[in-house]
Short mmCIF file of C-alpha atoms in Angstrom, two decimals:
data_model
loop_
_atom_site.label_atom_id
_atom_site.label_comp_id
_atom_site.label_asym_id
_atom_site.label_seq_id
_atom_site.Cartn_x
_atom_site.Cartn_y
_atom_site.Cartn_z
CA MET A 1 -16.31 174.46 -71.37
CA LEU A 2 -17.45 170.60 -72.34
CA ARG A 3 -17.40 169.34 -76.20
CA TRP A 4 -18.83 165.88 -76.75
CA LEU A 5 -17.08 164.16 -79.65
CA ILE A 6 -17.01 160.52 -81.40
CA GLY A 7 -13.82 158.58 -80.78
CA GLY A 8 -12.28 156.70 -84.00
CA GLY A 9 -9.02 155.96 -85.53
CA ARG A 10 -8.81 159.06 -87.34
CA GLU A 11 -6.14 161.63 -86.35
CA PRO A 12 -7.02 165.15 -86.60
CA GLN A 13 -4.96 167.99 -87.90
CA GLY A 14 -2.09 168.91 -86.17
CA LEU A 15 -1.16 165.69 -84.33
CA ALA A 16 2.39 164.04 -85.44
CA GLU A 17 2.04 161.21 -88.27
CA LYS A 18 2.41 157.90 -86.14
CA SER A 19 5.39 155.51 -86.67
CA PRO A 20 4.15 152.82 -89.53
CA LEU A 21 5.49 150.14 -87.24
CA GLN A 22 2.72 150.80 -84.49
CA THR A 23 -0.39 151.71 -86.16
CA ILE A 24 -3.81 150.21 -86.10
CA GLY A 25 -6.61 150.61 -88.32
CA GLU A 26 -9.92 152.93 -87.68
CA GLU A 27 -11.93 149.40 -86.96
CA GLN A 28 -10.36 149.07 -83.39
CA THR A 29 -12.99 146.54 -82.59
CA GLN A 30 -11.43 145.79 -78.99
CA ASN A 31 -11.06 149.63 -78.14
CA PRO A 32 -14.01 150.26 -75.68
CA TYR A 33 -13.22 154.14 -75.74
CA THR A 34 -15.15 155.35 -78.74
CA GLU A 35 -16.98 158.64 -76.95
CA LEU A 36 -14.91 161.42 -75.68
CA LEU A 37 -15.43 164.45 -73.31
CA VAL A 38 -13.01 167.41 -73.53
CA LEU A 39 -12.58 169.31 -70.35
CA LYS A 40 -11.38 172.85 -70.09
CA ALA A 41 -10.24 174.52 -67.05
CA HIS A 42 -6.63 175.11 -66.90
CA HIS A 43 -4.25 177.73 -68.27
CA ASP A 44 -1.04 175.78 -68.75
CA ILE A 45 0.24 172.05 -68.55
CA VAL A 46 -1.96 169.57 -66.54
CA ARG A 47 0.68 167.34 -65.08
CA PHE A 48 -1.44 165.43 -62.45
CA LEU A 49 -4.36 163.63 -61.66
CA VAL A 50 -5.70 161.97 -58.57
CA GLN A 51 -8.47 160.23 -57.51
CA LEU A 52 -10.66 161.53 -54.79
CA ASP A 53 -13.29 158.55 -54.61
CA ASP A 54 -15.80 156.41 -56.87
CA TYR A 55 -16.84 159.48 -59.00
CA ARG A 56 -14.47 162.37 -58.66
CA PHE A 57 -11.16 163.35 -59.33
CA ALA A 58 -8.75 166.37 -58.84
CA SER A 59 -6.67 168.13 -61.71
CA ALA A 60 -3.28 170.35 -61.25
CA GLY A 61 -0.77 171.50 -63.07
CA ASP A 62 1.62 174.49 -64.23
CA ASP A 63 -1.04 177.00 -63.35
CA GLY A 64 -1.62 176.38 -59.41
CA ILE A 65 -4.87 175.71 -59.50
CA VAL A 66 -6.53 172.57 -58.50
CA VAL A 67 -10.07 171.54 -60.42
CA VAL A 68 -12.45 169.12 -59.07
CA TRP A 69 -14.41 167.02 -61.69
CA ASN A 70 -17.07 164.77 -61.88
CA ALA A 71 -15.98 161.62 -63.30
CA GLN A 72 -19.10 160.53 -64.85
CA THR A 73 -20.50 163.63 -66.12
CA GLY A 74 -16.87 165.71 -66.63
CA GLU A 75 -18.96 168.31 -64.84
CA LYS A 76 -16.56 170.99 -63.04
CA LEU A 77 -17.38 170.71 -59.42
CA LEU A 78 -14.81 173.39 -57.59
CA GLU A 79 -11.43 175.14 -58.69
CA LEU A 80 -9.04 175.72 -55.80
CA ASN A 81 -7.01 178.73 -55.61
CA GLY A 82 -4.07 178.92 -53.46
CA HIS A 83 -0.92 178.63 -54.92
CA THR A 84 1.02 181.36 -57.00
CA GLN A 85 3.33 178.88 -58.98
CA LYS A 86 3.23 175.65 -60.30
CA ILE A 87 1.84 172.73 -58.65
CA THR A 88 4.96 169.72 -57.84
CA ALA A 89 2.83 167.30 -56.09
CA ILE A 90 -0.88 166.37 -55.02
CA ILE A 91 -2.12 163.63 -52.86
CA THR A 92 -5.09 162.37 -50.58
CA PHE A 93 -4.79 161.68 -47.14
CA PRO A 94 -7.75 159.74 -46.18
CA SER A 95 -9.26 159.34 -42.49
CA LEU A 96 -8.51 155.96 -40.45
CA GLU A 97 -11.02 153.14 -41.05
CA SER A 98 -11.44 153.36 -37.06
CA CYS A 99 -12.14 157.09 -37.26
CA GLU A 100 -16.30 157.55 -37.32
CA GLU A 101 -15.57 160.83 -38.55
CA LYS A 102 -14.67 160.21 -42.35
CA ASN A 103 -12.80 163.22 -43.65
CA GLN A 104 -10.17 163.42 -46.67
CA LEU A 105 -7.74 165.85 -46.98
CA ILE A 106 -6.08 166.83 -50.21
CA LEU A 107 -2.50 167.88 -49.95
CA THR A 108 -0.95 170.32 -52.64
CA ALA A 109 2.84 170.91 -52.72
CA SER A 110 4.10 174.08 -55.40
CA ALA A 111 7.33 175.61 -56.51
CA ASP A 112 6.38 178.60 -54.20
CA ARG A 113 7.66 176.75 -51.55
CA THR A 114 4.39 175.93 -49.54
CA VAL A 115 1.93 173.25 -49.18
CA ILE A 116 -1.81 173.44 -48.92
CA VAL A 117 -4.08 171.31 -47.07
CA TRP A 118 -7.79 171.37 -48.37
CA ASP A 119 -10.69 169.80 -46.87
CA GLY A 120 -11.70 166.77 -49.85
CA ASP A 121 -15.59 167.37 -48.85
CA THR A 122 -15.83 171.13 -48.49
CA THR A 123 -12.38 171.66 -50.38
CA ARG A 124 -12.22 174.84 -48.14
CA GLN A 125 -8.22 175.50 -47.53
CA VAL A 126 -7.33 173.93 -43.93
CA GLN A 127 -4.05 175.04 -43.70
CA ARG A 128 -0.72 176.86 -45.84
CA ILE A 129 2.12 175.49 -44.51
CA SER A 130 5.14 177.83 -45.56
CA CYS A 131 8.06 177.06 -43.56
CA PHE A 132 9.84 175.16 -46.51
CA GLN A 133 13.12 176.06 -47.67
CA SER A 134 13.01 174.36 -51.35
CA THR A 135 10.21 173.58 -53.41
CA VAL A 136 8.53 170.28 -52.34
CA LYS A 137 8.84 167.75 -54.99
CA CYS A 138 7.03 164.56 -53.34
CA LEU A 139 4.37 163.90 -50.75
CA THR A 140 3.57 160.45 -49.52
CA VAL A 141 1.18 159.06 -46.94
CA LEU A 142 1.94 156.29 -44.25
CA GLN A 143 -1.53 155.69 -43.49
CA ARG A 144 -0.83 152.86 -40.82
CA LEU A 145 1.05 155.27 -38.70
CA ASP A 146 -1.40 158.28 -39.58
CA VAL A 147 1.33 160.85 -40.73
CA TRP A 148 2.40 162.20 -44.37
CA LEU A 149 5.72 163.10 -45.78
CA SER A 150 7.16 166.01 -47.62
CA GLY A 151 10.49 165.55 -49.37
CA GLY A 152 12.65 168.62 -50.61
CA ASN A 153 16.15 169.31 -49.51
CA ASP A 154 15.05 168.02 -46.86
CA LEU A 155 12.36 165.42 -45.48
CA CYS A 156 9.59 166.08 -43.15
CA VAL A 157 7.05 164.43 -41.21
CA TRP A 158 3.36 165.63 -40.35
CA ASN A 159 0.72 164.88 -38.60
CA ARG A 160 -3.04 165.04 -39.51
CA LYS A 161 -3.51 168.10 -37.37
CA LEU A 162 -0.50 169.54 -39.60
CA ASP A 163 2.12 169.42 -37.03
CA LEU A 164 5.61 169.26 -37.85
CA LEU A 165 6.60 165.77 -35.80
CA CYS A 166 10.54 165.89 -36.75
CA LYS A 167 12.59 166.40 -40.16
CA THR A 168 16.02 165.59 -41.49
CA SER A 169 18.93 167.78 -42.17
CA HIS A 170 19.52 168.98 -45.44
CA LEU A 171 20.01 166.34 -47.76
CA SER A 172 21.24 167.69 -51.41
CA ASP A 173 20.35 170.59 -53.44
CA THR A 174 19.07 167.96 -55.66
CA GLY A 175 16.19 167.29 -53.51
CA ILE A 176 14.07 163.99 -52.87
CA SER A 177 12.33 163.12 -56.00
CA ALA A 178 10.17 160.03 -54.98
CA LEU A 179 9.27 158.58 -51.97
CA VAL A 180 7.73 155.01 -51.23
CA GLU A 181 6.74 152.84 -47.77
CA ILE A 182 8.58 149.83 -46.95
CA PRO A 183 8.02 147.36 -43.68
CA LYS A 184 9.48 148.14 -40.58
CA ASN A 185 8.60 151.82 -40.52
CA CYS A 186 10.82 152.52 -42.79
CA VAL A 187 10.81 154.96 -46.15
CA VAL A 188 12.91 154.67 -49.21
CA ALA A 189 14.25 158.29 -50.48
CA ALA A 190 15.62 158.98 -54.28
CA VAL A 191 17.88 161.61 -54.04
CA GLY A 192 19.54 162.08 -57.48
CA LYS A 193 21.51 158.82 -58.06
CA GLU A 194 21.37 157.86 -54.21
CA LEU A 195 18.43 155.80 -52.63
CA ILE A 196 18.56 156.73 -48.78
CA ILE A 197 16.71 154.67 -46.24
CA PHE A 198 15.17 156.33 -43.33
CA ARG A 199 13.46 154.76 -40.32
CA LEU A 200 10.39 156.51 -38.32
CA VAL A 201 10.52 156.17 -34.76
CA ALA A 202 7.12 156.93 -33.25
CA PRO A 203 6.75 158.09 -29.47
CA THR A 204 6.91 155.34 -26.73
CA GLU A 205 6.71 155.44 -23.15
CA GLY A 206 10.29 156.28 -22.58
CA SER A 207 10.41 158.55 -25.55
CA LEU A 208 7.32 160.70 -26.26
CA GLU A 209 8.81 163.01 -29.37
CA TRP A 210 8.82 161.42 -32.89
CA ASP A 211 12.23 161.16 -34.72
CA ILE A 212 13.60 160.12 -38.24
CA LEU A 213 16.92 158.20 -38.71
CA GLU A 214 18.89 157.89 -41.52
CA VAL A 215 19.66 154.01 -41.71
CA LYS A 216 21.56 153.41 -44.99
CA ARG A 217 22.65 154.64 -48.54
CA LEU A 218 22.18 152.48 -51.46
CA LEU A 219 24.81 153.88 -53.97
CA ASP A 220 24.24 151.17 -56.84
CA HIS A 221 22.94 153.79 -59.36
CA GLN A 222 25.25 155.63 -61.81
CA ASP A 223 22.76 158.22 -62.77
CA ASN A 224 19.83 160.23 -61.62
CA ILE A 225 16.88 157.77 -60.43
CA LEU A 226 13.56 158.69 -61.95
CA SER A 227 10.95 156.03 -60.98
CA LEU A 228 10.59 154.25 -57.83
CA ILE A 229 7.69 152.02 -56.63
CA ASN A 230 6.87 148.98 -54.29
CA VAL A 231 6.38 145.49 -56.02
CA ASN A 232 4.89 143.79 -53.15
CA ASP A 233 5.83 143.46 -49.31
CA LEU A 234 9.27 142.07 -50.08
CA SER A 235 10.70 144.29 -52.85
CA PHE A 236 10.75 147.57 -54.36
CA VAL A 237 12.11 148.59 -58.14
CA THR A 238 14.18 151.77 -59.39
CA GLY A 239 15.00 152.70 -62.62
CA SER A 240 17.40 155.58 -63.62
CA HIS A 241 18.00 158.03 -66.55
CA ILE A 242 20.49 155.96 -68.21
CA GLY A 243 18.26 152.39 -68.25
CA GLU A 244 19.32 151.11 -64.63
CA LEU A 245 16.82 148.74 -63.53
CA ILE A 246 17.36 147.66 -59.88
CA ILE A 247 15.11 145.15 -57.98
CA TRP A 248 15.60 145.54 -54.09
CA ASP A 249 14.67 143.42 -51.00
CA ALA A 250 12.45 145.42 -48.79
CA LEU A 251 13.57 143.86 -45.67
CA ASP A 252 17.43 143.66 -45.73
CA TRP A 253 17.82 146.27 -48.53
CA THR A 254 20.46 144.15 -50.76
CA MET A 255 19.89 144.06 -54.50
CA GLN A 256 18.09 141.31 -55.91
CA ALA A 257 18.63 141.78 -59.53
CA TYR A 258 20.42 144.65 -62.28
CA GLU A 259 19.86 145.47 -65.72
CA ARG A 260 21.10 148.23 -67.85
CA ASN A 261 20.98 146.64 -71.33
CA PHE A 262 17.65 148.03 -72.96
CA TRP A 263 19.14 147.81 -76.94
CA ASP A 264 20.44 145.04 -78.47
CA PRO A 265 24.48 145.62 -78.79
CA SER A 266 25.55 145.10 -82.36
CA PRO A 267 29.20 143.26 -82.79
CA GLN A 268 29.56 145.48 -85.89
CA LEU A 269 30.04 148.53 -83.78
CA ASP A 270 33.11 150.24 -82.92
CA THR A 271 34.37 151.41 -79.72
CA GLN A 272 33.24 155.01 -80.80
CA GLN A 273 30.22 154.09 -81.94
CA GLU A 274 29.15 152.32 -78.55
CA ILE A 275 29.99 155.13 -76.84
CA LYS A 276 27.56 157.49 -79.06
CA LEU A 277 24.92 154.89 -78.59
CA CYS A 278 25.32 154.92 -74.81
CA GLN A 279 25.10 158.72 -75.04
CA LYS A 280 21.31 158.62 -76.23
CA SER A 281 20.40 158.21 -72.57
CA ASN A 282 16.91 159.55 -73.58
CA ASP A 283 15.93 156.32 -75.50
CA ILE A 284 16.73 153.94 -72.40
CA SER A 285 15.38 156.20 -69.45
CA ILE A 286 12.90 154.25 -67.36
CA HIS A 287 10.43 156.74 -66.80
CA HIS A 288 7.52 155.11 -64.85
CA PHE A 289 6.67 151.61 -63.70
CA THR A 290 3.45 149.58 -62.76
CA CYS A 291 3.00 146.15 -61.39
CA ASP A 292 0.60 143.43 -60.29
CA GLU A 293 0.90 140.26 -58.72
CA GLU A 294 2.76 138.36 -61.67
CA ASN A 295 4.76 141.33 -63.66
CA VAL A 296 6.65 144.32 -63.47
CA PHE A 297 6.04 146.74 -66.17
CA ALA A 298 8.64 149.17 -67.26
CA ALA A 299 8.38 152.23 -69.52
CA VAL A 300 11.66 152.48 -71.14
CA GLY A 301 12.58 155.38 -73.71
CA ARG A 302 9.46 154.97 -76.31
CA GLY A 303 9.18 151.00 -75.38
CA LEU A 304 7.57 148.91 -73.15
CA TYR A 305 8.66 145.98 -71.08
CA VAL A 306 7.09 143.39 -69.18
CA TYR A 307 9.00 141.03 -66.40
CA SER A 308 7.67 138.18 -64.93
CA LEU A 309 8.40 137.76 -61.10
CA GLN A 310 7.81 134.08 -61.37
CA MET A 311 9.77 133.15 -64.29
CA LYS A 312 12.57 135.63 -63.46
CA ARG A 313 12.91 137.11 -66.92
CA VAL A 314 11.51 139.49 -69.42
CA ILE A 315 8.30 137.85 -70.95
CA ALA A 316 7.53 140.70 -73.51
CA CYS A 317 8.38 144.07 -75.19
CA GLN A 318 7.60 146.89 -77.43
CA LYS A 319 10.91 148.51 -78.31
CA THR A 320 8.82 151.06 -79.96
CA ALA A 321 5.71 151.27 -78.59
CA HIS A 322 5.40 155.34 -79.16
CA ASP A 323 6.98 157.44 -81.32
CA SER A 324 8.35 159.59 -78.44
CA ASN A 325 9.12 158.56 -74.58
CA VAL A 326 6.42 156.97 -72.73
CA LEU A 327 5.53 158.84 -69.50
CA HIS A 328 2.81 156.97 -67.48
CA ILE A 329 2.03 153.14 -67.69
CA ALA A 330 -0.98 151.35 -65.87
CA ARG A 331 -2.53 147.97 -65.75
CA LEU A 332 -6.15 147.68 -66.81
CA PRO A 333 -8.53 144.61 -66.16
CA ASN A 334 -8.25 141.51 -68.44
CA ARG A 335 -4.13 141.76 -69.26
CA GLN A 336 -4.45 145.33 -70.52
CA LEU A 337 -1.68 147.71 -70.19
CA ILE A 338 -2.21 151.21 -70.86
CA SER A 339 0.81 153.84 -72.03
CA CYS A 340 0.85 157.73 -72.92
CA SER A 341 3.65 159.41 -74.41
CA GLU A 342 5.40 162.79 -75.07
CA ASP A 343 3.98 162.13 -78.67
CA GLY A 344 0.32 162.90 -77.72
CA SER A 345 -0.80 159.60 -77.93
CA VAL A 346 -2.76 156.94 -75.25
CA ARG A 347 -2.25 153.53 -76.36
CA ILE A 348 -3.86 150.02 -75.04
CA TRP A 349 -2.25 146.70 -75.42
CA GLU A 350 -2.85 143.29 -74.17
CA LEU A 351 -0.94 141.02 -73.06
CA ARG A 352 -1.04 137.84 -74.86
CA GLU A 353 0.26 134.33 -74.58
CA LYS A 354 2.58 132.99 -77.61
CA GLN A 355 5.30 130.48 -78.54
CA GLN A 356 8.65 132.32 -78.45
CA LEU A 357 10.30 132.20 -81.29
CA ALA A 358 13.86 131.88 -81.57
CA ALA A 359 14.41 134.32 -84.20
CA GLU A 360 13.03 137.01 -82.38
CA PRO A 361 14.62 136.90 -78.94
CA VAL A 362 13.81 138.91 -75.82
CA PRO A 363 16.84 141.50 -75.50
CA THR A 364 20.03 139.51 -74.03
CA GLY A 365 20.62 142.14 -71.30
CA PHE A 366 17.47 141.05 -69.30
CA PHE A 367 18.57 137.37 -69.43
CA ASN A 368 22.36 138.48 -68.03
CA MET A 369 20.40 140.15 -65.20
CA TRP A 370 19.08 137.09 -64.33
CA GLY A 371 22.17 134.84 -64.99
CA PHE A 372 20.73 133.39 -68.48
CA GLY A 373 24.12 134.56 -70.26
CA ARG A 374 27.26 136.29 -70.27
CA VAL A 375 28.02 140.66 -71.02
CA ASN A 376 30.30 139.78 -73.80
CA LYS A 377 30.31 139.70 -77.48
CA GLN A 378 28.35 136.84 -77.85
CA ALA A 379 25.63 138.25 -75.82
CA SER A 380 24.06 140.08 -78.98
CA GLN A 381 23.31 136.13 -80.45
CA PRO A 382 19.89 135.01 -79.53
CA VAL A 383 19.82 132.68 -76.92
CA LYS A 384 18.36 129.73 -78.61
CA LYS A 385 18.63 127.42 -76.10
CA GLN A 386 16.24 129.48 -73.59
CA GLN A 387 13.98 130.65 -75.88
CA GLU A 388 13.18 127.83 -78.60
CA ASN A 389 10.51 126.27 -76.24
CA ALA A 390 9.92 128.80 -73.75
CA THR A 391 6.52 129.85 -73.41
CA SER A 392 6.46 133.92 -73.93
CA CYS A 393 4.12 136.71 -74.29
CA SER A 394 3.52 139.49 -76.43
CA LEU A 395 2.22 143.23 -76.34
CA GLU A 396 -0.83 143.70 -78.79
CA LEU A 397 -1.65 147.41 -79.57
CA ILE A 398 -5.43 146.86 -79.34
CA GLY A 399 -6.42 150.62 -78.82
CA ASP A 400 -5.13 153.82 -80.32
CA LEU A 401 -7.04 157.00 -78.32
CA ILE A 402 -6.21 160.20 -80.62
CA GLY A 403 -7.47 163.50 -78.91
CA HIS A 404 -4.80 165.36 -77.68
CA SER A 405 -2.21 167.74 -79.56
CA SER A 406 0.56 167.74 -77.07
CA SER A 407 2.40 165.55 -74.54
CA VAL A 408 -0.29 163.21 -72.52
CA GLU A 409 1.29 163.51 -69.00
CA MET A 410 -0.87 160.85 -67.16
CA PHE A 411 -4.23 159.14 -66.78
CA LEU A 412 -6.69 157.85 -64.21
CA TYR A 413 -8.85 154.68 -64.71
CA PHE A 414 -12.16 154.74 -63.72
CA GLU A 415 -13.85 151.13 -63.51
CA ASP A 416 -17.67 152.47 -64.10
CA HIS A 417 -16.69 156.17 -65.83
CA GLY A 418 -13.86 155.40 -68.34
CA LEU A 419 -10.45 156.80 -68.58
CA VAL A 420 -9.16 160.17 -67.77
CA THR A 421 -6.33 161.75 -69.58
CA CYS A 422 -4.18 165.01 -69.08
CA SER A 423 -1.91 167.02 -71.30
CA ALA A 424 0.54 169.86 -71.87
CA ASP A 425 -2.13 171.30 -74.65
CA HIS A 426 -4.17 172.32 -71.21
CA LEU A 427 -7.14 170.03 -71.45
CA ILE A 428 -8.26 167.05 -70.19
CA ILE A 429 -10.04 164.71 -71.67
CA LEU A 430 -12.76 162.02 -70.35
CA TRP A 431 -12.87 158.88 -72.58
CA LYS A 432 -16.12 156.78 -72.63
CA ASN A 433 -17.18 153.38 -73.28
CA GLY A 434 -19.09 154.16 -76.28
CA GLU A 435 -21.25 151.21 -76.05
CA ARG A 436 -21.80 151.54 -72.24
CA GLU A 437 -22.95 155.19 -72.69
CA SER A 438 -25.29 154.25 -75.49
CA GLY A 439 -27.07 151.49 -72.80
CA LEU A 440 -26.88 154.38 -70.17
CA ARG A 441 -28.82 157.27 -72.41
CA SER A 442 -31.37 154.64 -74.02
CA LEU A 443 -32.48 153.47 -70.28
CA ILE A 444 -32.94 157.21 -69.42
CA LEU A 445 -34.72 157.87 -72.25
CA PHE A 446 -37.00 154.93 -71.85
CA GLN A 447 -37.47 155.93 -67.84
CA LYS A 448 -38.50 159.61 -68.86
CA LEU A 449 -40.87 158.03 -71.80
CA GLU A 450 -42.30 155.96 -68.83
CA GLU A 451 -42.58 158.61 -66.36
CA ASN A 452 -44.46 160.82 -68.77
CA GLY A 453 -46.84 158.13 -69.90
CA ASP A 454 -45.48 158.41 -73.69
CA LEU A 455 -43.91 154.86 -73.53
CA TYR A 456 -47.32 153.49 -73.45
CA LEU A 457 -48.72 155.75 -76.08
CA ALA A 458 -45.97 154.87 -78.51
CA VAL A 459 -46.61 151.24 -77.83
#
């Protein structure tokens, strides 16, 4: 069932009141998303969205079903039933560019300890893989090698024909929580608070079998790793539950930078107060990253931080971007950033240049990371010399999308069709550019009038 609503700055009943420090008026002149469609098909928390092509996306969650939607109209196209418990990962496996027959696969993993492979075009169930000894928590595709990996208590490598090529031994009861590809046929797996580097060995003339070798373990994190992404071809970044941000070299796996001070230490605090402050790890947990050619954006607790790769320092932050933890962030065109949170809100930010004021310093911990200061009692004082004349940026709130009544888990951005959000309220919302949609409706109306000859009669 679809419901067409008009978006605005007014908050519906039942939603928690926003923090007065981070509100925006009803006149959201820079927010294009003034219309929305509410999509209903799921019966439990919707946790995942994946783009299939320019106009289709799939949603999945705790009810174990996958639904394919039309991003332009909001029409429900297909419902895929096969799992008996909640879905824990979903990914697409496109065909090789050199392959004449284009055939995209959809892979879904579930707490029922199965992975189902679906045909992305016909959406028929190609195969169910049920040989896993634990829940598969993550899936990733190595497009260049035309293989895909499943991560649970062990790491398995599969080909497009769904043959198991090789696997590791049991790694941990915790299981693999994230996987990314790095150079030299390697992958990085986050296992608890460890990072494990594996190298894939493809068949050669001397050996016709695949193999996967553990190359190195990185033990620098002090708590569980929550986020792991590639920054570029030369580096990747990880974030932990207690706010440790580490940037790594993707070639030799050495640490390039380390940071943990995501709050402002106060010289007035005694030791016991500092301990209590550190125990509020939820306030500094790094839940998600995104990046572009210039910056790394981090969702830290309820806040947002922007780190410039060129300037080697944090250039903007919003410590209280939301009322609760930020779960997902992504870049939009025109230096914009979007974030969603456990508080049920979706917010649009614009990164703007400004003259950094000495009275409003970027948290000093970041300067410690890049060698701008020392970790001592004076670390809480503004680093005036570095900041008085430094050109910095600010994150300005330009849009607040109100529609969900519970935690917003993630979102997708379509350049032509708008924004898609999914939530613990079991709903999916398709946010539309009101001005664009109005223009399209007018165009369709004129076309119909012209076809019927009514346009000339009206004239």
